[in-house]
Amino acid sequence: MMMRKTGDHEGPMGTIAISGSASGIGAATRAMLEADGHTVIGIDLRDAEVIADLCTDEGRRSAVADVAQRCGGALDGFVSGAGLGPPAPAASITEVNYFGSQNLLEGLRPALAAASGASVVQIGSNSTTITPNVPDALVEAILDEDRRAITAVLDDIGEPFDSAIAYGASKIAITRWCRRQAVTDEWVGQDIRLNVIAPGAVQTPLLERGDDDPVYGPLTTQLPVPTGRGTPDDIATWITFMLTPAARFACGSVVFVDGGSDALIRTDDWPSTFST
Amino acid sequence: MMMRKTGDHEGPMGTIAISGSASGIGAATRAMLEADGHTVIGIDLRDAEVIADLCTDEGRRSAVADVAQRCGGALDGFVSGAGLGPPAPAASITEVNYFGSQNLLEGLRPALAAASGASVVQIGSNSTTITPNVPDALVEAILDEDRRAITAVLDDIGEPFDSAIAYGASKIAITRWCRRQAVTDEWVGQDIRLNVIAPGAVQTPLLERGDDDPVYGPLTTQLPVPTGRGTPDDIATWITFMLTPAARFACGSVVFVDGGSDALIRTDDWPSTFST
């Protein structure tokens, strides 16, 4: 019922980098930001200003250097959205989803600090809370950057479900990294807001590859989504809002926008009490 | 850096009820919605269209009837914001924060269902996750509407900290109630989106009464807020966004907007894994 027009703006426009800009949520966010007059530096394997493979150290380093050069050393925002999901190989999923995000966040931090009041949105996932049986040891191994331990846990799980477990674990790890960093001198202390959005089942190429898979299809298509599946635009609206100064009191938050799957499956688990 | 002008809109304007509209976050939300052209039905002890004491059954019933009559039976949105905090008496805190919210949410649900795509934002709190030693038994007693058990637990805690415990417990209970309800046929099934915002330390009359209190002052003023304290407008921007159709893929979400206190204190506790 209540409408708000997009495409209106005032004041200086910003320069925002987006990883995973060529498809899905990244592409929808790009279109919305450009409609609002912002300059977008896209990072992807194709159809982007910065072509880079975030599955490799070299690709991540070149992406950081290229973005820093293109933004002239000051970046107003970053949407860390590049990601892989099942049925991609488990090892590639952890490389892109965790290291591809974490390396770019760290690498672009100086350019973000050089801007005035930069905002960063990491794309997490509700797979962090609704994927059963993700081993905490895998989350810890990823956060420790211990690739030997990562491989050991994933080998232990084995195909085909190692990919789904790697997806959930990599998204928990990057979310946790963001929550740990957001409140530090390096981030909030430099006036950079770092928050996470946790989308649910959104009709994107990533999810559709899962739907079409003989093993994962029955799982993804049967996931209960109380509102029905979302569209990339349903997430891009939140991301573009979270990038604005109007959203600046959020810091280290994990914003679930998932059609109710987390509320349905983990209803009473959060918020939870704690004891001292 | 990136700006978005407020006060722009297109399409039909809505009618939105706000409890706690006379001060703090409620008043800031009212001003923003009115600037966007919406009609607000305020509910408060004073300076509101609907004068009611949400501490009593009778006040809650009369508020529901009055709002339903004033909106003509169809309500586009509801911001459930009336609340009490320490050093108010613990019993009053649970009455207003839980029953005052829950009774109005239930009572206004038919009018919300009669609108097209209504949105509801319950004001929770980051006290749900950062208040230590809230007894789960108190949360359960509130959700069970067992006033005898509520009194027993609160008496056991005793003054003066029963008020702070009642605050955290009442906000956990209403948040949990919202998560349970949001995904049901009565809410999402009627195209009503029910979500919760969890503000942190915001400079409001509620928090200032805590600051001025000899017992609570040292606690509230020393609470770590990585960004520094927020303003009512910092929360109203999120609430007004959450009321728009652009936010509609969120369902049963708890959106922390708290300057980083939850990320600092409960860093690794959510998202968390679970086992089947």
Coordinates of C-alpha atoms in Angstrom, one line a residue:
Chain A
M1 CA 0.0 0.0 0.0
M2 CA 2.6 2.5 1.0
M3 CA 4.9 3.5 -1.8
R4 CA 8.2 5.2 -1.9
K5 CA 9.6 6.3 -5.2
T6 CA 13.1 5.1 -6.1
G7 CA 15.4 7.2 -8.2
D8 CA 15.3 10.3 -6.0
H9 CA 18.4 11.6 -4.4
E10 CA 20.1 14.7 -3.2
G11 CA 23.6 15.6 -2.2
P12 CA 26.8 14.0 -3.5
M13 CA 26.5 10.7 -5.3
G14 CA 28.9 7.9 -4.3
T15 CA 31.1 5.3 -5.8
I16 CA 30.2 1.8 -4.8
A17 CA 32.0 -1.5 -5.6
I18 CA 29.9 -4.7 -6.0
S19 CA 31.4 -8.1 -6.2
G20 CA 29.2 -10.6 -8.1
S21 CA 27.7 -7.7 -10.0
A22 CA 26.9 -9.6 -13.2
S23 CA 23.9 -11.6 -12.0
G24 CA 21.4 -12.2 -9.3
I25 CA 21.3 -9.9 -6.2
G26 CA 24.5 -8.1 -7.3
A27 CA 23.1 -7.2 -10.7
A28 CA 19.8 -6.0 -9.2
T29 CA 21.7 -3.9 -6.6
R30 CA 23.8 -2.4 -9.4
A31 CA 20.7 -1.4 -11.4
M32 CA 19.1 0.2 -8.4
L33 CA 22.2 2.2 -7.4
E34 CA 22.8 3.4 -10.9
A35 CA 19.1 4.5 -11.2
D36 CA 19.8 6.6 -8.0
G37 CA 22.8 8.2 -9.8
H38 CA 25.7 6.4 -8.1
T39 CA 28.8 5.1 -9.9
V40 CA 29.2 1.3 -9.7
I41 CA 32.5 -0.6 -10.0
G42 CA 31.4 -4.1 -10.8
I43 CA 33.6 -7.1 -10.0
D44 CA 32.8 -10.5 -11.7
L45 CA 34.0 -13.2 -14.0
R46 CA 32.4 -11.4 -16.9
D47 CA 30.3 -8.3 -17.8
A48 CA 32.0 -6.1 -15.2
E49 CA 34.5 -3.3 -14.9
V50 CA 36.8 -5.5 -12.9
I51 CA 37.2 -9.0 -14.3
A52 CA 38.6 -11.3 -11.6
D53 CA 38.3 -14.8 -10.3
L54 CA 37.8 -14.6 -6.6
C55 CA 38.5 -18.3 -6.2
T56 CA 42.2 -17.5 -6.4
D57 CA 44.6 -15.4 -4.3
E58 CA 45.8 -13.7 -7.5
G59 CA 42.3 -12.9 -8.6
R60 CA 41.5 -11.4 -5.3
R61 CA 44.7 -9.3 -5.2
S62 CA 44.1 -8.0 -8.7
A63 CA 40.5 -7.1 -7.9
V64 CA 41.5 -5.1 -4.9
A65 CA 44.2 -3.2 -6.9
D66 CA 41.9 -2.6 -9.8
V67 CA 39.0 -1.2 -7.7
A68 CA 41.4 1.0 -5.6
Q69 CA 42.8 2.5 -8.8
R70 CA 39.4 3.0 -10.4
C71 CA 37.8 4.7 -7.4
G72 CA 40.8 7.0 -7.0
G73 CA 41.6 5.7 -3.5
A74 CA 38.3 6.6 -1.9
L75 CA 35.3 4.2 -2.0
D76 CA 31.9 5.2 -0.5
G77 CA 30.5 1.7 -0.4
F78 CA 31.1 -1.9 -1.0
V79 CA 28.6 -4.7 -1.5
S80 CA 30.4 -8.0 -1.1
G81 CA 28.1 -10.4 -3.0
A82 CA 30.2 -12.8 -5.1
G83 CA 29.3 -16.3 -4.0
L84 CA 29.0 -19.9 -5.1
G85 CA 26.4 -22.5 -3.9
P86 CA 25.7 -26.2 -4.3
P87 CA 26.3 -28.1 -6.5
A88 CA 29.7 -26.2 -7.0
P89 CA 32.6 -28.1 -5.4
A90 CA 32.8 -27.6 -1.7
A91 CA 36.4 -26.3 -1.9
S92 CA 35.4 -23.6 -4.4
I93 CA 32.5 -22.6 -2.2
T94 CA 34.6 -21.9 0.8
E95 CA 37.3 -20.1 -1.3
V96 CA 34.9 -17.7 -3.0
N97 CA 32.3 -17.2 -0.2
Y98 CA 34.8 -16.7 2.7
F99 CA 38.2 -15.8 1.3
G100 CA 36.8 -14.0 -1.7
S101 CA 34.8 -11.8 0.6
Q102 CA 37.2 -11.5 3.5
N103 CA 40.2 -10.6 1.2
L104 CA 38.3 -7.9 -0.6
L105 CA 36.9 -6.5 2.6
E106 CA 40.3 -6.2 4.1
G107 CA 41.9 -5.1 0.8
L108 CA 39.4 -2.3 0.2
R109 CA 39.2 -1.1 3.8
P110 CA 41.8 1.7 3.3
A111 CA 39.8 3.1 0.4
L112 CA 36.6 2.9 2.4
A113 CA 38.3 4.6 5.3
A114 CA 39.4 7.4 2.9
A115 CA 35.8 8.2 2.1
S116 CA 33.5 10.0 4.5
G117 CA 31.1 7.6 6.2
A118 CA 31.4 4.6 4.0
S119 CA 29.0 1.7 4.2
V120 CA 29.6 -2.0 3.5
V121 CA 27.0 -4.7 3.1
Q122 CA 28.2 -8.3 3.1
I123 CA 25.8 -10.8 1.6
G124 CA 25.4 -13.6 4.0
S125 CA 22.6 -16.2 3.9
N126 CA 19.8 -17.7 6.0
S127 CA 21.7 -21.0 5.3
T128 CA 23.7 -19.9 8.4
T129 CA 20.8 -20.8 10.6
I130 CA 18.6 -23.2 8.7
T131 CA 21.2 -25.7 7.3
P132 CA 21.2 -28.6 9.8
N133 CA 24.4 -30.3 11.0
V134 CA 27.0 -27.7 10.0
P135 CA 30.1 -28.7 12.0
D136 CA 31.4 -25.9 14.3
A137 CA 34.8 -27.3 13.6
L138 CA 34.4 -26.4 9.9
V139 CA 33.4 -22.8 10.8
E140 CA 36.4 -22.5 13.1
A141 CA 38.8 -24.0 10.4
I142 CA 37.6 -21.4 7.9
L143 CA 38.0 -18.5 10.4
D144 CA 41.5 -19.8 11.2
E145 CA 42.3 -19.9 7.5
D146 CA 43.4 -23.5 8.0
R147 CA 42.9 -25.0 4.6
R148 CA 44.2 -28.3 5.7
A149 CA 41.6 -28.6 8.4
I150 CA 38.9 -27.3 6.0
T151 CA 39.7 -30.1 3.6
A152 CA 39.8 -32.7 6.3
V153 CA 36.3 -31.8 7.6
L154 CA 34.9 -31.6 4.1
D155 CA 36.4 -34.9 3.1
D156 CA 34.9 -36.5 6.1
I157 CA 31.4 -35.3 5.1
G158 CA 32.0 -36.4 1.5
E159 CA 29.9 -35.9 -1.6
P160 CA 27.4 -34.8 -2.3
F161 CA 26.4 -32.9 0.8
D162 CA 29.8 -31.4 1.5
S163 CA 28.7 -28.6 -0.9
A164 CA 25.7 -27.6 1.2
I165 CA 27.6 -27.9 4.4
A166 CA 30.4 -25.8 2.9
Y167 CA 27.9 -23.2 1.9
G168 CA 26.4 -22.8 5.3
A169 CA 29.7 -22.9 7.1
S170 CA 31.4 -20.4 4.8
K171 CA 28.4 -18.0 5.2
I172 CA 28.6 -18.4 9.1
A173 CA 32.3 -17.8 9.0
I174 CA 32.1 -14.6 6.9
T175 CA 29.2 -13.3 9.0
R176 CA 31.1 -13.9 12.2
W177 CA 34.2 -12.2 10.7
C178 CA 32.1 -9.2 9.9
R179 CA 30.6 -9.1 13.4
R180 CA 34.0 -9.3 15.0
Q181 CA 35.5 -6.6 12.7
A182 CA 32.5 -4.2 12.5
V183 CA 33.0 -2.9 16.1
T184 CA 36.8 -2.4 15.9
D185 CA 38.9 0.7 15.5
E186 CA 39.7 -0.4 11.9
W187 CA 36.0 -0.3 10.9
V188 CA 33.6 1.7 13.1
G189 CA 36.6 3.6 14.3
Q190 CA 37.2 4.7 10.7
D191 CA 33.6 5.6 10.3
I192 CA 32.9 2.6 8.1
R193 CA 29.7 0.7 8.8
L194 CA 29.9 -3.0 8.2
N195 CA 26.7 -5.0 8.3
V196 CA 25.5 -8.3 6.8
I197 CA 22.2 -9.1 5.0
A198 CA 21.1 -12.7 5.2
P199 CA 18.8 -13.5 2.2
G200 CA 16.7 -16.6 2.0
A201 CA 15.4 -18.4 -1.1
V202 CA 15.7 -15.8 -3.9
Q203 CA 15.2 -16.7 -7.5
T204 CA 18.8 -16.2 -8.7
P205 CA 21.0 -18.3 -11.0
L206 CA 22.8 -19.6 -7.9
L207 CA 19.6 -21.0 -6.5
E208 CA 18.3 -22.2 -9.9
R209 CA 21.5 -24.3 -10.4
G210 CA 20.6 -25.9 -7.1
D211 CA 17.0 -26.5 -8.2
D212 CA 18.1 -28.2 -11.4
D213 CA 20.5 -30.5 -9.6
P214 CA 19.4 -34.1 -9.1
V215 CA 20.7 -34.2 -5.5
Y216 CA 20.1 -30.7 -4.3
G217 CA 16.9 -30.0 -6.3
P218 CA 14.6 -31.9 -3.9
L219 CA 16.1 -30.0 -1.0
T220 CA 16.0 -26.4 -2.4
T221 CA 12.6 -26.7 -4.0
Q222 CA 11.1 -28.1 -0.8
L223 CA 12.5 -25.5 1.6
P224 CA 9.6 -23.8 3.3
V225 CA 9.4 -20.0 2.5
P226 CA 6.3 -18.6 4.2
T227 CA 6.0 -15.6 1.8
G228 CA 7.0 -17.6 -1.2
R229 CA 10.4 -17.1 -2.9
G230 CA 11.8 -13.6 -3.3
T231 CA 13.3 -11.8 -6.3
P232 CA 16.8 -10.2 -6.5
D233 CA 15.0 -6.8 -6.2
D234 CA 13.5 -7.9 -2.9
I235 CA 17.1 -8.0 -1.5
A236 CA 18.5 -5.1 -3.5
T237 CA 16.0 -2.7 -1.9
W238 CA 17.4 -3.6 1.6
I239 CA 21.0 -3.3 0.5
T240 CA 20.5 0.1 -1.1
F241 CA 18.8 1.3 2.0
M242 CA 21.5 -0.1 4.2
L243 CA 24.1 1.8 2.2
T244 CA 22.5 5.2 2.9
P245 CA 23.4 7.4 5.9
A246 CA 19.8 6.9 7.1
A247 CA 20.8 3.3 8.1
R248 CA 24.0 4.3 9.9
F249 CA 23.1 3.3 13.5
A250 CA 23.3 -0.4 12.4
C251 CA 26.8 -1.8 13.0
G252 CA 27.7 -5.5 12.9
S253 CA 24.0 -6.4 12.4
V254 CA 22.8 -9.5 10.5
V255 CA 19.6 -8.6 8.8
F256 CA 17.5 -11.6 7.7
V257 CA 15.4 -11.0 4.7
D258 CA 14.3 -14.5 3.9
G259 CA 10.5 -14.7 3.5
G260 CA 10.2 -16.1 7.0
S261 CA 12.3 -19.4 6.7
D262 CA 14.5 -18.5 9.7
A263 CA 11.5 -17.5 11.8
L264 CA 9.8 -20.7 10.9
I265 CA 12.8 -23.1 11.5
R266 CA 14.7 -21.3 14.3
T267 CA 11.7 -19.5 15.9
D268 CA 12.7 -19.5 19.5
D269 CA 16.5 -19.7 19.1
W270 CA 17.2 -16.0 18.8
P271 CA 17.2 -13.6 20.6
S272 CA 18.4 -15.9 23.4
T273 CA 19.3 -15.2 27.0
F274 CA 22.9 -15.5 28.4
S275 CA 24.4 -15.9 31.8
T276 CA 27.5 -14.2 33.3
Chain B
M1 CA 28.1 10.2 1.6
M2 CA 25.1 8.7 -0.3
M3 CA 21.9 10.6 0.3
R4 CA 18.3 9.7 -0.3
K5 CA 15.7 12.4 0.1
T6 CA 12.9 11.8 2.5
G7 CA 9.4 13.1 1.8
D8 CA 9.1 11.7 -1.6
H9 CA 6.3 9.3 -2.4
E10 CA 4.0 8.1 -5.1
G11 CA 0.9 5.9 -5.2
P12 CA -1.7 5.7 -2.5
M13 CA -0.8 6.8 1.0
G14 CA -1.6 4.7 4.0
T15 CA -3.1 4.9 7.4
I16 CA -0.7 3.8 10.1
A17 CA -1.3 3.4 13.8
I18 CA 1.6 4.0 16.3
S19 CA 1.5 3.1 20.0
G20 CA 3.8 5.2 22.0
S21 CA 3.5 8.0 19.4
A22 CA 4.0 11.0 21.8
S23 CA 7.7 10.6 22.5
G24 CA 11.0 9.0 21.5
I25 CA 11.0 6.6 18.6
G26 CA 7.2 6.6 18.2
A27 CA 7.2 10.4 17.8
A28 CA 10.1 10.4 15.3
T29 CA 8.4 7.7 13.3
R30 CA 5.1 9.7 13.3
A31 CA 6.9 12.8 12.0
M32 CA 8.6 10.9 9.2
L33 CA 5.4 9.1 8.1
E34 CA 3.5 12.3 8.1
A35 CA 6.2 14.1 6.1
D36 CA 5.7 11.2 3.5
G37 CA 2.0 12.0 3.4
H38 CA 0.7 9.1 5.5
T39 CA -2.1 9.4 8.0
V40 CA -1.1 8.5 11.5
I41 CA -3.3 7.4 14.3
G42 CA -1.3 7.9 17.5
I43 CA -1.9 6.0 20.7
D44 CA -0.5 7.2 23.9
L45 CA -1.2 8.5 27.4
R46 CA -1.4 12.1 26.1
D47 CA -0.9 14.1 22.9
A48 CA -2.4 11.4 20.7
E49 CA -5.6 10.7 18.7
V50 CA -6.2 7.7 20.9
I51 CA -5.7 8.2 24.6
A52 CA -5.2 4.9 26.4
D53 CA -3.3 3.3 29.2
L54 CA -1.8 0.1 27.8
C55 CA -1.0 -1.0 31.3
T56 CA -4.6 -2.2 31.8
D57 CA -6.8 -4.6 29.9
E58 CA -9.5 -1.9 29.7
G59 CA -7.1 0.6 28.2
R60 CA -5.9 -2.0 25.6
R61 CA -9.4 -2.9 24.6
S62 CA -10.5 0.7 24.2
A63 CA -7.4 1.5 22.2
V64 CA -8.1 -1.4 19.7
A65 CA -11.8 -0.3 19.4
D66 CA -10.9 3.3 18.9
V67 CA -8.2 2.6 16.2
A68 CA -10.5 0.2 14.4
Q69 CA -13.2 2.9 14.3
R70 CA -10.8 5.7 13.2
C71 CA -9.2 3.7 10.3
G72 CA -12.6 2.6 9.0
G73 CA -11.8 -1.0 9.5
A74 CA -8.7 -1.2 7.3
L75 CA -5.2 -0.4 8.6
D76 CA -2.2 -0.3 6.3
G77 CA 0.4 -0.4 9.0
F78 CA 1.0 -0.6 12.8
V79 CA 4.1 0.4 14.7
S80 CA 3.9 -1.2 18.2
G81 CA 6.1 1.0 20.1
A82 CA 4.7 1.8 23.6
G83 CA 7.0 0.6 26.2
L84 CA 8.3 1.2 29.7
G85 CA 11.9 0.7 31.0
P86 CA 13.8 0.8 34.3
P87 CA 13.3 2.3 36.8
A88 CA 9.5 1.7 36.2
P89 CA 8.1 -1.1 38.4
A90 CA 8.8 -4.5 37.0
A91 CA 5.1 -5.5 36.9
S92 CA 4.2 -2.4 34.8
I93 CA 7.1 -3.1 32.4
T94 CA 5.8 -6.6 31.6
E95 CA 2.2 -5.3 31.3
V96 CA 3.0 -2.6 28.8
N97 CA 5.9 -4.1 26.9
Y98 CA 4.3 -7.6 26.4
F99 CA 0.6 -7.4 27.0
G100 CA 0.3 -3.9 25.7
S101 CA 1.9 -5.0 22.4
Q102 CA 0.5 -8.4 22.1
N103 CA -3.1 -7.4 22.8
L104 CA -2.9 -4.6 20.2
L105 CA -1.3 -6.8 17.6
E106 CA -4.0 -9.4 18.0
G107 CA -6.8 -6.8 18.3
L108 CA -5.8 -4.8 15.2
R109 CA -5.0 -7.9 13.1
P110 CA -8.5 -8.0 11.5
A111 CA -8.1 -4.3 10.4
L112 CA -4.6 -5.1 9.1
A113 CA -5.9 -8.1 7.2
A114 CA -8.6 -5.9 5.6
A115 CA -6.0 -3.7 4.1
S116 CA -3.9 -4.8 1.1
G117 CA -0.4 -5.8 2.1
A118 CA -0.2 -4.4 5.5
S119 CA 3.1 -4.1 7.4
V120 CA 3.7 -4.2 11.1
V121 CA 6.9 -3.3 13.0
Q122 CA 7.1 -4.3 16.7
I123 CA 9.7 -2.4 18.6
G124 CA 11.9 -4.9 20.5
S125 CA 15.2 -4.2 22.0
N126 CA 18.8 -5.3 22.0
S127 CA 18.3 -5.8 25.7
T128 CA 17.0 -9.2 24.5
T129 CA 20.5 -10.3 23.9
I130 CA 22.8 -8.1 26.0
T131 CA 21.0 -8.2 29.4
P132 CA 22.8 -10.9 31.4
N133 CA 21.0 -13.5 33.5
V134 CA 17.4 -13.1 32.2
P135 CA 15.7 -16.3 33.5
D136 CA 14.2 -18.3 30.7
A137 CA 11.4 -19.2 33.2
L138 CA 10.3 -15.5 33.2
V139 CA 10.2 -15.4 29.4
E140 CA 8.1 -18.6 29.4
A141 CA 5.8 -17.3 32.1
I142 CA 5.1 -14.1 30.1
L143 CA 4.4 -16.1 26.9
D144 CA 2.1 -18.4 28.9
E145 CA 0.3 -15.3 30.2
D146 CA 0.8 -16.8 33.7
R147 CA 0.8 -13.6 35.8
R148 CA 1.2 -15.6 39.0
A149 CA 4.4 -17.2 37.7
I150 CA 5.6 -13.8 36.4
T151 CA 5.2 -12.3 39.9
A152 CA 6.9 -15.2 41.6
V153 CA 10.0 -15.0 39.4
L154 CA 10.2 -11.2 39.7
D155 CA 9.7 -11.3 43.5
D156 CA 12.5 -13.8 43.6
I157 CA 14.9 -11.4 41.8
G158 CA 13.7 -8.5 43.9
E159 CA 14.4 -4.8 43.7
P160 CA 16.1 -3.0 42.1
F161 CA 17.2 -5.2 39.3
D162 CA 13.8 -6.9 38.7
S163 CA 13.0 -3.9 36.4
A164 CA 16.0 -4.5 34.1
I165 CA 15.3 -8.2 34.0
A166 CA 11.6 -7.6 33.4
Y167 CA 12.6 -5.3 30.5
G168 CA 14.8 -7.8 28.8
A169 CA 12.3 -10.7 29.4
S170 CA 9.3 -8.8 28.2
K171 CA 11.1 -7.8 25.0
I172 CA 12.3 -11.4 24.4
A173 CA 8.8 -12.6 24.9
I174 CA 7.1 -10.2 22.5
T175 CA 9.9 -10.8 19.9
R176 CA 9.3 -14.5 20.2
W177 CA 5.6 -14.1 20.0
C178 CA 6.0 -12.1 16.8
R179 CA 8.4 -14.7 15.3
R180 CA 5.9 -17.4 16.1
Q181 CA 2.9 -15.5 14.6
A182 CA 4.6 -13.9 11.6
V183 CA 4.8 -17.2 9.6
T184 CA 1.2 -18.3 10.3
D185 CA -2.0 -18.3 8.2
E186 CA -3.3 -15.4 10.4
W187 CA -0.4 -13.1 9.5
V188 CA 1.6 -13.9 6.4
G189 CA -1.4 -15.9 5.1
Q190 CA -3.4 -12.7 5.3
D191 CA -0.6 -10.8 3.5
I192 CA 0.4 -9.0 6.7
R193 CA 4.2 -8.7 7.2
L194 CA 5.2 -8.8 10.9
N195 CA 8.8 -8.0 11.8
V196 CA 10.7 -6.7 14.8
I197 CA 13.2 -3.9 15.1
A198 CA 15.7 -4.2 18.0
P199 CA 17.0 -0.7 18.9
G200 CA 20.0 -0.2 21.1
A201 CA 20.9 2.8 23.2
V202 CA 18.9 5.6 21.7
Q203 CA 18.6 9.0 23.3
T204 CA 14.9 8.9 24.3
P205 CA 12.9 9.8 27.5
L206 CA 12.8 6.1 28.3
L207 CA 16.6 5.8 28.3
E208 CA 17.2 9.2 30.0
R209 CA 15.0 8.1 32.9
G210 CA 17.4 5.2 33.3
D211 CA 20.4 7.4 33.0
D212 CA 19.1 9.7 35.8
D213 CA 18.4 6.8 38.2
P214 CA 20.8 6.2 41.0
V215 CA 20.8 2.4 40.5
Y216 CA 20.4 2.1 36.7
G217 CA 22.3 5.2 35.7
P218 CA 25.8 3.6 36.1
L219 CA 24.6 0.7 34.0
T220 CA 23.0 2.5 31.1
T221 CA 25.6 5.2 30.8
Q222 CA 28.4 2.6 30.8
L223 CA 26.8 0.4 28.2
P224 CA 29.3 0.1 25.3
V225 CA 27.9 1.4 22.0
P226 CA 30.6 1.3 19.3
T227 CA 29.0 4.0 17.2
G228 CA 28.0 6.1 20.1
R229 CA 24.3 6.5 21.1
G230 CA 21.7 6.9 18.4
T231 CA 18.8 9.3 18.0
P232 CA 15.1 8.4 17.6
D233 CA 15.5 9.4 13.9
D234 CA 18.1 6.7 13.5
I235 CA 15.5 4.1 14.3
A236 CA 12.5 5.8 12.6
T237 CA 14.4 5.6 9.2
W238 CA 14.5 1.8 9.5
I239 CA 10.9 1.6 10.7
T240 CA 9.6 3.7 7.8
F241 CA 11.6 1.6 5.4
M242 CA 10.3 -1.6 6.9
L243 CA 6.7 -0.4 6.4
T244 CA 7.2 0.0 2.6
P245 CA 6.4 -2.7 0.0
A246 CA 10.1 -2.6 -0.9
A247 CA 10.8 -4.4 2.4
R248 CA 8.2 -7.1 2.0
F249 CA 10.4 -10.1 1.7
A250 CA 11.3 -9.8 5.4
C251 CA 9.0 -11.9 7.6
G252 CA 9.5 -12.7 11.3
S253 CA 12.9 -11.0 11.2
V254 CA 14.5 -9.3 14.2
V255 CA 16.5 -6.3 12.8
F256 CA 19.1 -5.1 15.3
V257 CA 19.9 -1.4 14.9
D258 CA 21.9 -0.8 18.0
G259 CA 25.2 0.9 17.2
G260 CA 27.0 -2.4 17.5
S261 CA 26.3 -3.4 21.1
D262 CA 24.9 -6.8 20.2
A263 CA 27.8 -7.5 17.8
L264 CA 30.2 -6.5 20.5
I265 CA 28.7 -8.5 23.4
R266 CA 27.2 -11.5 21.6
T267 CA 29.6 -11.6 18.6
D268 CA 29.7 -15.3 17.9
D269 CA 26.4 -16.4 19.3
W270 CA 24.3 -15.7 16.2
P271 CA 24.0 -17.0 13.6
S272 CA 24.6 -20.4 15.2
T273 CA 24.6 -24.0 13.9
F274 CA 22.0 -26.6 14.9
S275 CA 21.7 -30.4 14.7
T276 CA 18.9 -32.6 13.7

